[in-house]
């Protein structure tokens, strides 16, 4: 069953505002798993990994794009 993209994005943004970077990353992982060709979400996930100090994961996402 596909996820509700808009609701998931809103939840990720709320988590970011609260400073919960790991939670936001988890939401973006759900988005990317649901739609592996969602280049914008993949790029955003890479940005979040970079902010979280996880360069290897960030590079992996950027390479996918």
Coordinates of N, CA and C in Angstrom, one line a residue:
X1 N 0.8 -1.2 0.0 CA 0.0 0.0 0.0 C 0.9 1.2 0.0
X2 N 0.7 2.1 -1.0 CA 1.5 3.3 -1.0 C 1.3 4.3 0.2
X3 N 2.3 5.0 0.5 CA 2.2 5.9 1.7 C 1.6 7.2 1.2
X4 N 1.1 8.0 2.1 CA 0.6 9.3 1.8 C 1.8 10.3 1.8
X5 N 2.2 10.6 0.6 CA 3.4 11.4 0.4 C 3.3 12.8 1.1
X6 N 2.2 13.5 1.0 CA 2.1 14.8 1.6 C 2.2 14.7 3.1
X7 N 1.5 13.7 3.7 CA 1.5 13.6 5.1 C 2.9 13.2 5.7
X8 N 3.6 12.4 4.9 CA 4.9 12.0 5.3 C 5.9 13.2 5.2
X9 N 5.7 14.0 4.2 CA 6.6 15.2 4.1 C 6.3 16.2 5.2
X10 N 5.0 16.4 5.5 CA 4.7 17.3 6.6 C 5.3 16.8 8.0
X11 N 5.2 15.5 8.2 CA 5.7 14.9 9.4 C 7.3 15.1 9.4
X12 N 7.9 14.9 8.3 CA 9.4 15.1 8.2 C 9.8 16.5 8.5
X13 N 9.0 17.4 8.0 CA 9.3 18.9 8.2 C 9.0 19.2 9.7
X14 N 8.0 18.7 10.3 CA 7.7 18.9 11.7 C 8.9 18.4 12.6
X15 N 9.4 17.2 12.2 CA 10.5 16.6 13.0 C 11.7 17.5 12.8
X16 N 12.0 18.0 11.7 CA 13.1 18.9 11.4 C 13.0 20.2 12.3
X17 N 11.8 20.8 12.3 CA 11.6 22.0 13.2 C 11.9 21.7 14.6
X18 N 11.6 20.4 15.0 CA 11.8 20.1 16.4 C 13.2 19.6 16.7
X19 N 14.0 19.6 15.7 CA 15.4 19.2 15.9 C 15.6 17.7 15.9
X20 N 14.6 17.0 15.4 CA 14.7 15.5 15.4 C 15.2 15.0 14.1
X21 N 16.4 15.2 13.8 CA 17.0 14.9 12.5 C 16.8 13.4 12.1
X22 N 17.1 12.5 13.1 CA 16.9 11.1 12.9 C 15.5 10.7 12.5
X23 N 14.5 11.3 13.1 CA 13.1 11.0 12.7 C 12.8 11.5 11.3
X24 N 13.3 12.7 10.9 CA 13.1 13.2 9.6 C 13.8 12.3 8.6
X25 N 15.0 11.8 8.9 CA 15.7 10.9 8.0 C 14.8 9.6 7.8
X26 N 14.2 9.1 8.9 CA 13.4 7.9 8.8 C 12.2 8.1 7.9
X27 N 11.6 9.3 7.9 CA 10.5 9.6 7.1 C 10.9 9.7 5.6
X28 N 12.0 10.3 5.4 CA 12.5 10.4 4.0 C 12.9 9.0 3.4
X29 N 13.4 8.2 4.3 CA 13.7 6.8 3.9 C 12.4 6.1 3.5
X30 N 11.3 6.3 4.2 CA 10.1 5.7 3.8 C 9.6 6.3 2.5
X31 N 9.8 7.6 2.2 CA 9.4 8.1 0.9 C 10.2 7.5 -0.2
X32 N 11.5 7.4 0.0 CA 12.3 6.9 -1.1 C 12.1 5.4 -1.3
X33 N 11.8 4.6 -0.2 CA 11.5 3.2 -0.4 C 10.2 3.0 -1.1
X34 N 9.3 3.9 -0.9 CA 8.0 3.8 -1.6 C 8.1 4.2 -3.0
X35 N 8.9 5.2 -3.3 CA 9.1 5.7 -4.7 C 10.6 5.9 -5.0
X36 N 11.3 4.8 -5.5 CA 12.7 4.9 -5.7 C 13.2 5.9 -6.8
X37 N 12.2 6.4 -7.6 CA 12.6 7.4 -8.6 C 12.2 8.8 -8.2
X38 N 11.9 9.0 -7.0 CA 11.6 10.3 -6.5 C 12.9 11.1 -6.2
X39 N 13.5 11.7 -7.2 CA 14.8 12.3 -7.2 C 14.9 13.4 -6.2
X40 N 13.8 14.2 -6.0 CA 13.8 15.3 -5.0 C 13.9 14.7 -3.6
X41 N 13.2 13.7 -3.3 CA 13.3 13.1 -2.0 C 14.6 12.4 -1.7
X42 N 15.2 11.8 -2.7 CA 16.5 11.2 -2.6 C 17.6 12.3 -2.3
X43 N 17.5 13.4 -3.1 CA 18.4 14.5 -2.8 C 18.3 15.1 -1.4
X44 N 17.0 15.2 -1.0 CA 16.8 15.8 0.3 C 17.3 14.8 1.4
X45 N 17.1 13.5 1.2 CA 17.6 12.5 2.1 C 19.2 12.6 2.2
X46 N 19.8 12.8 1.0 CA 21.3 13.1 1.1 C 21.6 14.3 1.9
X47 N 20.9 15.4 1.7 CA 21.1 16.6 2.5 C 21.0 16.3 4.0
X48 N 20.0 15.6 4.3 CA 19.7 15.3 5.8 C 20.9 14.4 6.3
X49 N 21.3 13.4 5.6 CA 22.5 12.6 6.0 C 23.7 13.5 6.2
X50 N 23.9 14.4 5.3 CA 25.1 15.3 5.4 C 25.0 16.2 6.7
X51 N 23.8 16.7 6.9 CA 23.6 17.5 8.2 C 23.8 16.6 9.4
X52 N 23.5 15.4 9.3 CA 23.6 14.5 10.5 C 25.0 13.9 10.6
X53 N 25.9 14.4 9.8 CA 27.3 13.9 9.9 C 27.6 12.5 9.4
X54 N 26.8 12.1 8.4 CA 26.9 10.8 7.8 C 27.2 10.9 6.3
X55 N 28.5 11.3 6.0 CA 28.9 11.5 4.7 C 28.7 10.3 3.7
X56 N 29.0 9.1 4.2 CA 28.9 7.9 3.4 C 27.5 7.7 2.9
X57 N 26.5 7.9 3.8 CA 25.1 7.8 3.4 C 24.7 8.9 2.5
X58 N 25.2 10.1 2.7 CA 24.9 11.2 1.9 C 25.4 11.0 0.5
X59 N 26.6 10.5 0.3 CA 27.2 10.3 -1.0 C 26.4 9.2 -1.7
X60 N 26.0 8.2 -1.0 CA 25.2 7.1 -1.6 C 23.9 7.6 -2.2
X61 N 23.2 8.6 -1.5 CA 22.0 9.1 -2.0 C 22.3 10.1 -3.2
X62 N 23.3 10.9 -3.1 CA 23.7 11.8 -4.2 C 24.0 11.0 -5.5
X63 N 24.7 9.8 -5.3 CA 25.1 9.0 -6.4 C 23.9 8.4 -7.1
X64 N 22.9 8.1 -6.3 CA 21.6 7.6 -6.9 C 21.0 8.6 -7.8
X65 N 21.1 9.9 -7.5 CA 20.4 10.9 -8.3 C 21.2 11.1 -9.6

